[in-house]
XYZ file of C-alpha atoms in Angstrom:
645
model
C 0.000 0.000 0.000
C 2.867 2.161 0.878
C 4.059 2.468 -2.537
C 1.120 2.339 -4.764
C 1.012 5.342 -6.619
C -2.306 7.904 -6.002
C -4.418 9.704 -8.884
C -4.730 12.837 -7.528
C -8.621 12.996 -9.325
C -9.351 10.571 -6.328
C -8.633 12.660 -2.953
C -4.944 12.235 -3.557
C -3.884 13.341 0.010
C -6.224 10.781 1.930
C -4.748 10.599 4.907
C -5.628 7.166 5.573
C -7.285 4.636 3.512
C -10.353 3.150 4.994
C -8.027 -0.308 5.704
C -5.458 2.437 7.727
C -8.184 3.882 10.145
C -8.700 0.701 12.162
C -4.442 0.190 11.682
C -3.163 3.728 12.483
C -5.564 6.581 13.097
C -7.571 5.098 15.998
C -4.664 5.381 18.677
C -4.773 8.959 17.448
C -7.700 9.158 20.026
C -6.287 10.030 23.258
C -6.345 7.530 25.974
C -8.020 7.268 29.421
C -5.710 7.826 32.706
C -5.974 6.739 36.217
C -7.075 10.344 37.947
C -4.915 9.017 40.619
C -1.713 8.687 38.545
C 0.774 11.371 39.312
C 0.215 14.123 37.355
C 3.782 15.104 36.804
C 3.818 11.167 34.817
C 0.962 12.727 31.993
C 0.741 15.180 29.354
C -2.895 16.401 28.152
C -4.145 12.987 29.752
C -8.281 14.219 28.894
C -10.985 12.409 30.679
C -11.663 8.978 29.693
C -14.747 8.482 27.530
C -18.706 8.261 29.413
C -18.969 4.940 30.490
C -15.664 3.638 29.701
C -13.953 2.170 32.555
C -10.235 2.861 33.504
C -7.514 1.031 33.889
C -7.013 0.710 38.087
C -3.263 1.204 39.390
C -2.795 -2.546 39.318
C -3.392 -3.162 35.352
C -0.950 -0.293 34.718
C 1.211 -3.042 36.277
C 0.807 -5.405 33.424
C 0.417 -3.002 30.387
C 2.991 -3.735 27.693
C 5.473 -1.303 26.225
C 3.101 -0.270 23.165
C 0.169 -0.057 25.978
C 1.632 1.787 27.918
C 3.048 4.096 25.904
C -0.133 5.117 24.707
C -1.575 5.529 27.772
C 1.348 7.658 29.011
C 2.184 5.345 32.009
C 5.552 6.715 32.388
C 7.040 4.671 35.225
C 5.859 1.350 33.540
C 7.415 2.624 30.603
C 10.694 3.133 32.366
C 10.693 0.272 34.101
C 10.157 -2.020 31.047
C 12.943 -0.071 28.792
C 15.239 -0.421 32.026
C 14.561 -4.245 32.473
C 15.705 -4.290 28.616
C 12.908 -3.793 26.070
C 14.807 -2.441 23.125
C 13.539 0.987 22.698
C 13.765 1.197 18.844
C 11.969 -2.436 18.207
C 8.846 -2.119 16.153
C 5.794 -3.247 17.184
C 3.348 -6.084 14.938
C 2.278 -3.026 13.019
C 6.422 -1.879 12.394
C 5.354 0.916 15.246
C 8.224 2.720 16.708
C 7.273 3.657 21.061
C 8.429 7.391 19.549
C 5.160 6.898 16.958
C 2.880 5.985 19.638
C 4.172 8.512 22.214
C 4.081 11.407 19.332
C 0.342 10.854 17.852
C -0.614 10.369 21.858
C 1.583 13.446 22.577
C 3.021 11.982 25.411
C 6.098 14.626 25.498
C 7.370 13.238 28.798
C 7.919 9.814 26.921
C 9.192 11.043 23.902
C 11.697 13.090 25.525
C 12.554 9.568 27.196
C 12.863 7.375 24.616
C 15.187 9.959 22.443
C 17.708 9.875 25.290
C 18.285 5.935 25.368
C 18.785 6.062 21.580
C 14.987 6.376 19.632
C 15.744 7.050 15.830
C 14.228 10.348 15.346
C 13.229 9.832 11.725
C 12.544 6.186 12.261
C 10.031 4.680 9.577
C 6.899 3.043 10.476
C 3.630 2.274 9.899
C 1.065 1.270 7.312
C 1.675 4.418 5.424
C 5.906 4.575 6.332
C 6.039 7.823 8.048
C 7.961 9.088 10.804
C 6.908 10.005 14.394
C 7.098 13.948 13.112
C 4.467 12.805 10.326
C 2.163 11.080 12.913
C 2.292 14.097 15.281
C 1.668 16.711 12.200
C -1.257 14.545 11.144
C -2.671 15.002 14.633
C -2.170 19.173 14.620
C 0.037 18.410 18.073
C 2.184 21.774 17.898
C 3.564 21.655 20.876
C 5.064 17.928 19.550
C 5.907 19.034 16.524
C 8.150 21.539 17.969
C 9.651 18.733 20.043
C 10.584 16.595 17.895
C 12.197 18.757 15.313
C 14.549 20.434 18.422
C 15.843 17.194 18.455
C 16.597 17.004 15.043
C 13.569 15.318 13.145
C 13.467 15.850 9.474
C 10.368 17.815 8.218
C 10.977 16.876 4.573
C 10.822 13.081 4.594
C 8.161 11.795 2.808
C 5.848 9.206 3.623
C 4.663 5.898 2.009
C 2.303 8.730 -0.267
C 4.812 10.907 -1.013
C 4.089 13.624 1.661
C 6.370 15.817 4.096
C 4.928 17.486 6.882
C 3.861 20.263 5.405
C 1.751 18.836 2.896
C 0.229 16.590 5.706
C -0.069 19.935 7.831
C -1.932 21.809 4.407
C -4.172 19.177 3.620
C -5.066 18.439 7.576
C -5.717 22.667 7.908
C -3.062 22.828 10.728
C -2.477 26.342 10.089
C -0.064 26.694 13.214
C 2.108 23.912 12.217
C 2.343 25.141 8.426
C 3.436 28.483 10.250
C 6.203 26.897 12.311
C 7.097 24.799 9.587
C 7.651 27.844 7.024
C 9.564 29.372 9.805
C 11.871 26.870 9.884
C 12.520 27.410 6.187
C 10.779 24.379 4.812
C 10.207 25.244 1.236
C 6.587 26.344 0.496
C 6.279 25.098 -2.883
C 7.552 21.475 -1.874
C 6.266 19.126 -4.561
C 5.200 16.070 -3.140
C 5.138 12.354 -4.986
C 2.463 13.914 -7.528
C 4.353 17.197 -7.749
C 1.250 18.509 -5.458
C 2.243 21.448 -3.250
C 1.084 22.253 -0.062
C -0.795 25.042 -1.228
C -2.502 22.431 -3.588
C -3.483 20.203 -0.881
C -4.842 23.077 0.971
C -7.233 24.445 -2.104
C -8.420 20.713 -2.308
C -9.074 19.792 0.981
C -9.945 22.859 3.116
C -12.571 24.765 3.040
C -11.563 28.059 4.443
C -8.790 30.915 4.255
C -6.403 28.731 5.952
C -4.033 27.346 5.635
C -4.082 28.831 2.062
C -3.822 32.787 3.080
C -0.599 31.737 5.030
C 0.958 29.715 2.097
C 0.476 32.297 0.002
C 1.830 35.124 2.092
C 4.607 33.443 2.635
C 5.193 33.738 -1.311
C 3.461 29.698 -2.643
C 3.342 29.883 -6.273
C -0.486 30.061 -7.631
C 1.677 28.499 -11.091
C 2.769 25.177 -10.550
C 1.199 22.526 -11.505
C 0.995 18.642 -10.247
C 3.118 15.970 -12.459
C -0.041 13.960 -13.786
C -3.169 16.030 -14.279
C -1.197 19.582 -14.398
C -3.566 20.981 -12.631
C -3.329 24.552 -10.792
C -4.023 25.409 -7.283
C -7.131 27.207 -8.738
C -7.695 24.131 -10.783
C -7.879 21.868 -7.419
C -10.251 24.168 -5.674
C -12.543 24.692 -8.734
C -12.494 20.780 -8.618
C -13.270 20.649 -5.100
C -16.117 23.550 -4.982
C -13.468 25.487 -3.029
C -14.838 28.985 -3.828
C -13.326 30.809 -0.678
C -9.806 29.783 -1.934
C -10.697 29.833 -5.535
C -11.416 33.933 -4.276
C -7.859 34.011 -2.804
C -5.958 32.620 -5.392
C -7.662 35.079 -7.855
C -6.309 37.859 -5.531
C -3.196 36.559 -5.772
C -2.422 36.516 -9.353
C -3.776 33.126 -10.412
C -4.345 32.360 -14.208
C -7.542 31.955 -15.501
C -6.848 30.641 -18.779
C -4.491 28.410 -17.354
C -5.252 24.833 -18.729
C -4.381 21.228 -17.733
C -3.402 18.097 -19.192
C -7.572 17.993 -20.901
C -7.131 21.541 -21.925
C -9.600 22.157 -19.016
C -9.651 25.657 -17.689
C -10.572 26.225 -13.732
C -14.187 27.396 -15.112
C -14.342 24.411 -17.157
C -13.432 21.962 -14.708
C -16.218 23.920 -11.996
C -18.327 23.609 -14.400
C -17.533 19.952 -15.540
C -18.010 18.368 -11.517
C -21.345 21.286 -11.371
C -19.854 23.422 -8.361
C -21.859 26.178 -9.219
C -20.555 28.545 -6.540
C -16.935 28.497 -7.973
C -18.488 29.248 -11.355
C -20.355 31.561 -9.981
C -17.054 33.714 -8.938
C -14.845 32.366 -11.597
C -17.273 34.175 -14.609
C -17.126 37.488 -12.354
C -13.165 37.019 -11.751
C -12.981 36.438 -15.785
C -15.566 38.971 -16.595
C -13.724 41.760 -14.249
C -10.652 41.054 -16.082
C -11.960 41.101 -19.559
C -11.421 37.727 -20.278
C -15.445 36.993 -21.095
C -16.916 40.505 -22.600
C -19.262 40.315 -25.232
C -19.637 44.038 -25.327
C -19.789 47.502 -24.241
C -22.083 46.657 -21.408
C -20.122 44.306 -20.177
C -17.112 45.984 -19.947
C -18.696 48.974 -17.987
C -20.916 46.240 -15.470
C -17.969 44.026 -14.954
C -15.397 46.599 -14.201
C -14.897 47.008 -10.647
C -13.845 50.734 -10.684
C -17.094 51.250 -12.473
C -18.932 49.158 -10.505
C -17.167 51.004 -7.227
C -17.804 54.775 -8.742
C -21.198 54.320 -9.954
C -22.088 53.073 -5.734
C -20.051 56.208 -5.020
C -21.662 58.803 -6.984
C -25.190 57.245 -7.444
C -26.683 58.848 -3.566
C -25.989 62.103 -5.152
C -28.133 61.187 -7.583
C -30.799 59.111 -5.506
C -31.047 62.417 -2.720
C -31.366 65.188 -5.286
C -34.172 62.984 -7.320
C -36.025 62.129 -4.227
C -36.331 66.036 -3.054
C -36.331 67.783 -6.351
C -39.458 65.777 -8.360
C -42.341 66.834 -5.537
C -40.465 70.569 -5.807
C -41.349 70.542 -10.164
C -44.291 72.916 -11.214
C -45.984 69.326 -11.929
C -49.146 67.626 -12.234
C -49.413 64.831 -8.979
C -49.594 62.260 -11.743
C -46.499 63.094 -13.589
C -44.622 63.396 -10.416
C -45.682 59.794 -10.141
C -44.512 58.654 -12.980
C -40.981 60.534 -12.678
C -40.801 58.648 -9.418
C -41.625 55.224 -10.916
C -39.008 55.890 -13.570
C -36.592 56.415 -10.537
C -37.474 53.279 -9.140
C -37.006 51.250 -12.220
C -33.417 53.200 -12.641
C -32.194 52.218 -8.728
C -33.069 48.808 -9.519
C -31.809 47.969 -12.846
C -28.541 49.895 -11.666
C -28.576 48.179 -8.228
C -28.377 44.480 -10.455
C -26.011 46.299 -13.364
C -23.054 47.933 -11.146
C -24.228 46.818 -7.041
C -22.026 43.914 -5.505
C -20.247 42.938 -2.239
C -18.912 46.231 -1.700
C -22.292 47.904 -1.486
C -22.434 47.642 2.188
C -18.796 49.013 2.550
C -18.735 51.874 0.172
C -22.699 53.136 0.579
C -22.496 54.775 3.647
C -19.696 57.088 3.133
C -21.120 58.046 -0.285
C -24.068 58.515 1.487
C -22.472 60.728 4.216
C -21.329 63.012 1.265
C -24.112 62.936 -0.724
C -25.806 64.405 2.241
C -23.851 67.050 3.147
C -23.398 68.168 -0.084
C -26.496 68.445 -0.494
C -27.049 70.299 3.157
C -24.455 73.102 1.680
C -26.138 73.394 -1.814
C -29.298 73.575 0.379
C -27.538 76.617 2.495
C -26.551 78.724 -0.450
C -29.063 77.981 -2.601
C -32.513 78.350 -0.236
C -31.127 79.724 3.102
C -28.459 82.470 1.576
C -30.424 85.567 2.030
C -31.514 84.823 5.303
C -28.845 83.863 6.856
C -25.604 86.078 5.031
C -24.133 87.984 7.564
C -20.744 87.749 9.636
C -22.393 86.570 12.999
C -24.028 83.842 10.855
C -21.118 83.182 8.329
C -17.815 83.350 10.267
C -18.858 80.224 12.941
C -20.227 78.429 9.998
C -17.237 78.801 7.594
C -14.903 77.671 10.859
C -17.041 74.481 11.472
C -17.055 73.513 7.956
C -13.225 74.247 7.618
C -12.237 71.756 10.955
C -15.348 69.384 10.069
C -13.517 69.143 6.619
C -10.249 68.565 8.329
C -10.772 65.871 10.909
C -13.162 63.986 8.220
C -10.191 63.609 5.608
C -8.023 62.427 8.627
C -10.288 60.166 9.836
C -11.440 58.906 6.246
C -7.390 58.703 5.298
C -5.300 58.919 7.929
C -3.806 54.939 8.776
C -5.508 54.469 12.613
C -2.839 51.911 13.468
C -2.206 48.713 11.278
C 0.273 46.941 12.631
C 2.387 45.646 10.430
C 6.346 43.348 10.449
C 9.090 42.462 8.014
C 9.186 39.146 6.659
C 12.253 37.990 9.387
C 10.236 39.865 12.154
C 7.510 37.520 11.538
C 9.552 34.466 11.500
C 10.899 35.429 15.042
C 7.647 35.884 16.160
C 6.406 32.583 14.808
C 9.311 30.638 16.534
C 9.656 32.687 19.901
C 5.964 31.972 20.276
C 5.841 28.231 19.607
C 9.254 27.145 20.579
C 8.980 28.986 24.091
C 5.494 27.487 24.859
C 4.475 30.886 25.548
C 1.281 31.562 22.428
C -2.048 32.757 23.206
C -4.724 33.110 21.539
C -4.775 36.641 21.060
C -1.057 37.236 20.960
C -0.921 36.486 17.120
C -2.537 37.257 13.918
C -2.603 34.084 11.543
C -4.239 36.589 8.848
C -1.579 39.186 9.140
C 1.153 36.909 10.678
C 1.849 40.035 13.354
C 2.312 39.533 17.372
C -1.060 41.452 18.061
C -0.268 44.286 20.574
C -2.241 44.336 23.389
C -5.610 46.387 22.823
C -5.669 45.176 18.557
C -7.936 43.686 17.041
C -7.921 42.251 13.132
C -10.374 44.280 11.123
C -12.366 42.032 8.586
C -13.574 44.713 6.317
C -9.955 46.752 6.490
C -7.990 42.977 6.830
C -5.520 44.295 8.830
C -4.689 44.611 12.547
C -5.171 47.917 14.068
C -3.526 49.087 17.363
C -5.921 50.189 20.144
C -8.760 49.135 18.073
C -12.247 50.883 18.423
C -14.244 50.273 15.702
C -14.717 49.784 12.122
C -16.657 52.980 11.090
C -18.508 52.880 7.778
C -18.965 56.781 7.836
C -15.239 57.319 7.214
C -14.860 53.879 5.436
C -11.975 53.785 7.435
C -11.059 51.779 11.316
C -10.969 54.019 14.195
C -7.677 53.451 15.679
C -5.012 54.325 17.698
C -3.966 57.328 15.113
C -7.074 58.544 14.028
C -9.493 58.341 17.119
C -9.332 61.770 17.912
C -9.793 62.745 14.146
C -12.870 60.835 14.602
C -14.078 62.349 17.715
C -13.524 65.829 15.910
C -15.565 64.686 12.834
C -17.979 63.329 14.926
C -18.336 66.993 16.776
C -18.245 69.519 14.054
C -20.900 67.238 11.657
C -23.377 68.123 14.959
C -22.359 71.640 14.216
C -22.947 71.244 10.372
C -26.148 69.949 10.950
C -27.171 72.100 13.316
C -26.477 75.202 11.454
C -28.484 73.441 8.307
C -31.403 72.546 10.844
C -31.478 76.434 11.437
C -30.726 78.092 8.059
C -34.027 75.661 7.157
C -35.764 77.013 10.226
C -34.750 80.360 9.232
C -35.951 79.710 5.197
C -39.343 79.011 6.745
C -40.023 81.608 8.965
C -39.219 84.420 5.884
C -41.325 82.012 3.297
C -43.865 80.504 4.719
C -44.308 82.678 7.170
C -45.408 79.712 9.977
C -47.085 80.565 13.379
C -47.182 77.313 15.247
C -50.002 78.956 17.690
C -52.020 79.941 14.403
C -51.242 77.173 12.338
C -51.092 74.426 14.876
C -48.503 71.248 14.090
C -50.346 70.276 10.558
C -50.636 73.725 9.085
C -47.125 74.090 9.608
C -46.111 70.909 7.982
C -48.528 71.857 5.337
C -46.821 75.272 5.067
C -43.144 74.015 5.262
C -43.751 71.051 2.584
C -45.733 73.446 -0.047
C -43.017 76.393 0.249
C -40.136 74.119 -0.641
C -40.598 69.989 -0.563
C -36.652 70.255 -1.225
C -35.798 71.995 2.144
C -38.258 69.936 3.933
C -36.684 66.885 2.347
C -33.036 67.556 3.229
C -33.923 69.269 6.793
C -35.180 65.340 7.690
C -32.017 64.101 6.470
C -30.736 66.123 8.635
C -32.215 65.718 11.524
C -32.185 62.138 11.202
C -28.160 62.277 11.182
C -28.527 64.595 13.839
C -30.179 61.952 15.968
C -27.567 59.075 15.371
C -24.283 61.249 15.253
C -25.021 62.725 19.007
C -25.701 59.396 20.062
C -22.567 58.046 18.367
C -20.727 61.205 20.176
C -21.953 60.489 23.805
C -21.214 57.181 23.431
C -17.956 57.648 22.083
C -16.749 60.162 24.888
C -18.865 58.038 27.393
C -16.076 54.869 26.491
C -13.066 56.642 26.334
C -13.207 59.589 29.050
C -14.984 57.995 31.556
C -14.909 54.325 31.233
C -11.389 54.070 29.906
C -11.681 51.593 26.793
C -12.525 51.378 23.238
C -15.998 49.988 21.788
C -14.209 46.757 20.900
C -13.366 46.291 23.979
C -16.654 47.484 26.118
C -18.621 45.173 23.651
C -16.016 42.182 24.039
C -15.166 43.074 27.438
C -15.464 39.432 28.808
C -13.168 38.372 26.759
C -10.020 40.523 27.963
C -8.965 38.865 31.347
C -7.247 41.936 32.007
C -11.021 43.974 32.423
C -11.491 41.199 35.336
C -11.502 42.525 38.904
C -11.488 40.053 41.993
C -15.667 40.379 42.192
C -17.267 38.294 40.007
C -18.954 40.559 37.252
C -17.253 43.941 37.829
C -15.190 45.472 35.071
C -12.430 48.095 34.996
C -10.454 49.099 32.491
C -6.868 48.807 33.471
C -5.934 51.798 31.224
C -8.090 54.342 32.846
C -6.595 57.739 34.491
C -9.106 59.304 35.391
C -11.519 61.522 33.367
C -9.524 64.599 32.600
C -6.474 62.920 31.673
C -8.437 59.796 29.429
C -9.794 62.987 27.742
C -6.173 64.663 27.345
C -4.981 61.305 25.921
C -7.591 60.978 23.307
C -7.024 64.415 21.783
C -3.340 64.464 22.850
C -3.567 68.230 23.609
C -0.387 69.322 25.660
C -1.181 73.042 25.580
C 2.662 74.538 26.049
C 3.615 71.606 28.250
C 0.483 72.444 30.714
C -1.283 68.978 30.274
C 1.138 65.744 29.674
C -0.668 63.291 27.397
C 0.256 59.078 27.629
C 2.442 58.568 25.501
C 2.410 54.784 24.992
C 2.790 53.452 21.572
C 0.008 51.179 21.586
C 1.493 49.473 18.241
C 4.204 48.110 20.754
C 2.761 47.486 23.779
C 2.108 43.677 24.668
C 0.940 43.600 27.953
C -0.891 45.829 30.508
C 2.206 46.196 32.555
C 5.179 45.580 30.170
C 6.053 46.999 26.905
C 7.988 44.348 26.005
C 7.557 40.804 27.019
C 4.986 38.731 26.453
C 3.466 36.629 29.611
C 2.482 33.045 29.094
C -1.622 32.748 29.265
C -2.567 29.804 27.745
C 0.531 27.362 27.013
C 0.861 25.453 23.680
C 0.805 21.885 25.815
C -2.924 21.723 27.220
C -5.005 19.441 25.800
C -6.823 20.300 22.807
C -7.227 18.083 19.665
C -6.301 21.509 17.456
C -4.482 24.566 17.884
C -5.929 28.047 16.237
C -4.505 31.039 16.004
C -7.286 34.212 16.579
């Protein structure tokens, strides 16, 4: 079995055939341990199964080598290699002890054995592979790491033709393809087939991972296997991988590419009916011009058509909506005009709207707005409202609401970014020192997060002192641009405000309203007849009026008085360090009280009077170091998988 040769059409990276999981892959499971074994004797020992009975102190007595191993019974172990039991003899199955003690990540045993002479890369097995191949199969990190400080070979291949890090692709041990890329294993590595890992991992994994990490780490989206000459893109359009079939278009991948059938990836979606990777792989080809027809196409399948026509088309949408009920116009026509408009947002909603639409919208609809506030100022409230008490405050708002928008809209709020070799240290200091957490790294970004980060999934970055992703700035609110976002925040009140009056002000000369005449309907009446524009853009504005103060108190409520950032009031049971000693009380660590969170945010020194924090927040790891990292949750406790977050 070992050497029969695999058509990769036919899940080429099966682990295990179906004769292998009753030979090799069910002592994978971990075992039950005595609860009254000494605990220093077990590694990750989990509790045994329900209703399975354990072994009592006196069988552990008469467990053989390979039994024992597998349980993790140290001391019978030791006393059965001391009385003479040749460490390196196979079992019935050609088992190595370092096999079982690896895939059972007993590191206690394995550290053992290696010191009275185990062969590291010793052979074994249904499927030939080595004790580092057994423990990458199983996503044991921690093991991994082990074994290859004592010198185990990542780049043997097994009775299939894989190394580890094909076995760690196609298994979606993400951490393990990390450490292993560290080490400088070679990311294209061909395999038997000539599959690479990345390969395996468009095949057999349905998510971003492990294929984002290959392919930052530079796999080529080119190669292509020894039989069928397939692509990566070709494997995952085989597979109905569409969220790596989306990657590897990012990435450069070629959609004309064919394979040994003259199959494109489209054909070959098309040929096994995944319809969601044909789906994307006619708008990837369309996009690129690779399937227009004709004009139409072009503009609809161009994605900086598609992105201006979302940008520009709330201009168009606010101006329509306000100006048809202001025309000189019977009702019916009006009717009409606004039917037409109706017909025109859809058909342009299907022609140019996609993914981005919920991204792009509401900062083209932030502009569109105010634009449309100012043209509403100078057009309709000018004569009312042109003088220098009027004029001066509102030029000044609109010159600093102008200013802290662009920063906040452009400015970078934080990402935290690292060299190719500072990632590699990261990788190994984190893994080989035992010392990872789940928040400490970014398996997107491959970053050590800084304490207070987050990883944006609209940006895809990390962003120091993270507070929110804000769709109004189409931009993350960060640790550089929070206070440009505060601002904005503040001076759009003012701006709409001072529209909310110049409308008020329109009114009063126009329609010349007396609320204690009038009553609330004849002034509506009034206000609507004199101008159905005004009235129109004065509830835009007091509908933004309502949701930016509420955004504003809550934004000064988090960071002046409570200390912390939205991301971290809303996730605020996740951060241990919000934890006090009573059981459901929070404070924020980084508080300093309400003047000085408030100096901090807008980093105002005024000549040396007030003395802003100056921590970099894109360095800082921990609440009370800069610099090293504390051990929270250890590589070595018992978990079937490690993730990154």
């Amino acid at each position: 079995m070992a050497d029969k040769e695999r058509d990769p059409t036919c899940n080429p990276v099966q682990p295990l055939l179906e004769k292998d999981d009753d030979d090799e892959e069910s002592y994978a499971k971990p075992y039950p341990t005595d609860p009254n074994y000494s605990k220093d004797h077990r590694v990750n020992a989990p509790p045994p199964p329900p209703g399975q009975p354990q072994p009592s102190t006196e069988e552990y007595a008469t467990f053989d080598i390979v039994k024992a191993t597998q349980y993790g019974v140290y001391e019978r172990c030791v006393e059965l290699i001391e009385g003479g039991h040749d460490v390196n003899t196979p079992d019935l199955e050609n088992v190595s002890l370092l096999h079982w003690a690896a895939i059972n990540n007993r590191a206690d045993l394995v550290k053992y054995y290696i010191s009275r002479g185990a062969v590291i890369d010793k052979l074994g097995g249904i499927l030939n592979s080595t004790a580092l191949h057994w423990a990458t199969r199983q996503g044991h990190l921690a093991m991994v790491v082990m074994l290859m400080s004592y010198g185990a070979d990542p780049s043997i291949r097994d009775g299939e033709g894989c190394s580890c890090i094909h076995l760690a692709a196609q298994f979606g041990h993400t951490p393990i393809t990390a450490y292993l890329l560290a080490k400088g294993h070679d990311v294209d590595l061909q395999d038997r087939n000539g599959m690479t890992a990345l390969m395996h991992a468009a095949m057999r994994v349905q998510n971003q991972d492990p294929s984002r990490l290959l392919l930052k780490f530079g796999a080529n989206v080119h190669l292509v296997d020894k039989f069928h000459k397939n692509t990566p893109l070709h494997w995952a359009a085989s597979s109905g991988n569409y969220i790596v079939a989306s990657l590897l278009n990012e990435y450069g991948a070629n959609l004309d590419a064919v394979n040994d059938k003259g199959e494109t990836p489209l054909q070959v979606a098309m040929a096994r009916k995944n319809y969601w990777v044909v789906k994307k792989l006619k708008a990837f080809r369309l996009e690129k011009g690779l399937d227009r027809t004709n004009f139409i196409d072009g503009l609809t399948n161009s994605s900086k058509v598609r992105e201006r026509v979302m940008f520009f088309f709330p201009f168009f949408s606010l101006f329509v909506v306000g100006y048809i009920p202001e025309l000189d116009e019977p009702w019916y026509i009006k009717l009409v005009l606004f039917g037409i408009f109706i017909f025109i947002w859809r058909l342009v909603g299907r022609m140019f709207f996609d993914q981005r639409y919920s991204v792009k919208m509401p900062v083209a609809l932030y502009l569109a707005t105010k634009f449309w506030m100012y043209f509403t100022w100078f057009a309709y409230c000018w004569p009312y409202v042109n003088s220098l008490a009027i004029m001066i405050p509102f030029s000044l708002n609109t010159v600093f609401l102008m200013y802290n928008f662009w920063k906040a809209w452009k400015t970078d709020p934080g990402e935290v970014v690292s060299k190719p070799d500072e990632r590699i240290k990261a990788i190994l200091e984190l893994t080989e020192t035992n010392t990872l957490t789940l928040q400490q790294f970014c398996n997107t970004c491959l970053v050590q997060r800084p304490i207070r980060s987050k990883h944006c999934s609209i940006c895809n970055r990390c962003v120091a002192r993270f507070d929110h992703h804000c769709p109004w700035v189409d931009n993350c609110v960060g640790f550089k641009n929070h206070k440009y976002f505060v601002g904005y925040l503040f001076f759009l009140l003012g701006m709409i405000t001072w529209c909310i009056y110049g409308c008020g002000t329109f009114w009063q000369h126009e329609a010349g309203i007396h609320y204690s005449v009038d009553g609330f309907w004849g002034v509506v009446k009034k206000i609507v007849y004199v101008s159905p524009f005004v009235s129109w853009i004065a509830c835009n504005a007091m509908l933004h009026f309502t949701w930016v103060s509420i955004l504003l108190v809550c934004q000064l409520y988090q960071v002046v008085y409570l200390g912390m950032t939205t991301n971290e009031r809303l996730n605020i049971k996740r951060y241990t360090h919000f934890h006090t000693a009573k059981k459901g009380i929070f404070k924020s660590p980084f508080t300093r009280g309400i003047f000085k969170n408030f100096i901090d945010l807008l980093g105002w020194r005024c000549g040396g009077i007030c003395r802003p924090d100056g921590t970099d927040w894109m360095k800082k790891y921990d609440v009370d170091d800069n610099t090293s990292i504390k051990p929270r949750v250890t590589l070595n406790q018992g978990r079937d998988n490690y993730q990154y977050v």
